[in-house]
Amino acid sequence: MTVMKSTLPEDARQVTGDALQSTLVDLVGLSLIGKQAHWNLVGPRFRSIHLQLDEVVTAAREFSDTVAERAAALGLPPDGRPETIASAFTLPGPKDGWVRDTEVVGLMVESLEAAIGRLRERIEATEKADPVSQDLLISITAELEKQRWMFDAENWPKDS
């Protein structure tokens, strides 16, 4: 049953819907990774990394809302239910318990890189299907790349 009528043709709607739903899963998951690391972070750089994790969580939550609303505007019901996120989530996550600051930085770089790689695939997929959604995905990618760079700079120079 379609409640909202889409302005996109059905094939473009399907491509865009898949891209937006996958992005929603990644963003909700990324916010959970960030919060889990935020709560269990230990080490001499606790405060600065703790605050940086909040920046990622805030960005991921705001973007997830924007992505979900974009999907809804196209007549595609977004699915952020816990069971959906849990079953579809594939980004690397933190280990159980306390996590050293250097490990958190490495985890965030790895998780953000994975999310960015997937976003770049979706950017390509939505180029013709829906340039408006593509533009949204591009702006999300830009912010996540900035966050990835900031985390990567935390562990420089790289340990040998």
XYZ file of C-alpha atoms in Angstrom:
160
model
C 0.000 0.000 0.000
C 1.437 3.367 -1.010
C 0.215 6.204 1.184
C 2.438 8.952 -0.186
C 2.726 9.492 -3.921
C 6.257 9.863 -5.224
C 7.407 12.410 -7.762
C 9.896 9.846 -9.096
C 9.242 7.095 -11.641
C 9.050 3.670 -10.001
C 12.528 2.457 -11.110
C 14.203 5.658 -9.846
C 12.139 5.453 -6.664
C 13.414 1.920 -6.019
C 17.085 2.853 -6.546
C 16.717 5.930 -4.374
C 14.773 4.067 -1.699
C 17.473 1.408 -1.433
C 20.176 4.076 -1.172
C 18.320 6.068 1.465
C 17.365 3.033 3.558
C 20.928 1.677 3.552
C 22.214 5.109 4.489
C 19.683 5.324 7.321
C 20.919 1.974 8.684
C 24.553 3.099 8.500
C 23.849 6.438 10.181
C 21.795 4.978 13.036
C 24.477 2.335 13.514
C 27.251 4.927 13.386
C 25.513 6.932 16.104
C 25.318 3.793 18.257
C 28.992 2.985 17.675
C 29.893 6.534 18.659
C 27.815 6.430 21.847
C 29.117 2.997 22.869
C 32.690 4.224 22.413
C 31.810 7.501 24.175
C 30.583 5.653 27.276
C 33.484 3.178 27.452
C 36.438 5.317 26.408
C 39.528 5.334 28.632
C 43.000 6.791 28.253
C 44.968 10.007 28.431
C 43.058 11.631 25.547
C 39.689 10.798 27.080
C 38.221 14.306 27.090
C 39.095 15.384 23.548
C 38.013 12.090 21.991
C 34.912 11.942 24.203
C 33.832 15.326 22.836
C 34.726 14.401 19.249
C 32.577 11.277 19.532
C 29.648 13.499 20.489
C 30.174 15.471 17.269
C 29.945 12.303 15.185
C 26.872 11.096 17.077
C 25.121 14.443 16.652
C 25.914 14.559 12.930
C 24.813 10.953 12.384
C 21.540 11.515 14.243
C 20.746 14.726 12.380
C 21.591 13.155 9.027
C 19.535 10.046 9.805
C 16.504 12.262 10.409
C 17.101 14.137 7.149
C 17.553 10.881 5.210
C 14.402 9.366 6.723
C 12.394 12.487 5.923
C 13.717 12.498 2.344
C 12.572 8.898 1.938
C 9.142 9.741 3.363
C 8.849 12.736 1.011
C 9.340 10.314 -1.888
C 6.635 7.978 -0.614
C 9.139 5.494 0.815
C 8.519 4.598 4.456
C 11.872 4.729 6.310
C 12.601 1.768 8.554
C 14.647 2.601 11.650
C 13.234 -0.159 13.844
C 15.857 -1.781 16.104
C 15.434 -5.178 14.448
C 15.929 -3.644 11.004
C 19.078 -1.806 12.061
C 20.448 -4.897 13.824
C 19.826 -7.216 10.878
C 21.146 -4.879 8.168
C 24.058 -3.197 9.962
C 27.540 -4.091 8.660
C 29.931 -1.367 9.873
C 32.705 -2.371 12.299
C 31.674 -1.874 15.919
C 33.429 -1.560 19.275
C 34.384 -4.470 21.462
C 32.676 -5.082 24.781
C 33.891 -3.188 27.845
C 36.421 -0.389 28.243
C 38.198 0.713 25.078
C 41.531 2.556 24.980
C 41.607 5.950 23.328
C 43.904 4.745 20.519
C 41.568 1.807 19.814
C 38.532 4.101 19.713
C 40.279 6.356 17.221
C 41.143 3.351 15.046
C 37.588 2.045 15.283
C 36.094 5.386 14.298
C 38.457 5.743 11.334
C 37.555 2.226 10.182
C 33.794 2.672 10.704
C 33.730 6.069 9.028
C 35.792 4.763 6.077
C 33.337 1.903 5.599
C 30.342 4.247 5.769
C 31.995 6.673 3.335
C 32.777 3.870 0.879
C 29.161 2.750 0.932
C 27.942 6.347 0.544
C 30.132 6.834 -2.514
C 28.505 3.767 -4.115
C 25.060 5.227 -3.367
C 26.087 8.608 -4.769
C 26.921 6.892 -8.036
C 23.694 4.843 -7.986
C 21.469 7.894 -7.452
C 23.148 10.137 -10.022
C 20.435 9.643 -12.651
C 17.709 8.217 -10.431
C 17.416 11.214 -8.111
C 19.972 14.035 -8.143
C 18.268 15.659 -5.144
C 18.883 12.597 -2.960
C 22.340 12.309 -4.480
C 23.068 15.855 -3.312
C 22.006 14.902 0.206
C 24.308 11.864 0.128
C 27.179 14.038 -1.099
C 26.774 16.461 1.808
C 26.665 13.592 4.305
C 29.821 12.135 2.764
C 31.624 15.469 3.054
C 30.869 15.703 6.787
C 31.803 12.078 7.483
C 35.059 12.534 5.556
C 35.853 15.543 7.737
C 35.147 13.505 10.870
C 37.263 10.618 9.581
C 40.165 12.980 8.891
C 39.896 14.473 12.381
C 39.969 11.044 14.020
C 42.810 9.853 11.794
C 44.879 12.879 12.834
C 44.467 11.802 16.490
C 46.792 8.803 16.001
C 49.512 10.550 14.077
C 52.256 9.639 13.753
C 51.073 6.104 13.239
C 52.412 3.563 15.700
C 55.110 1.391 14.175
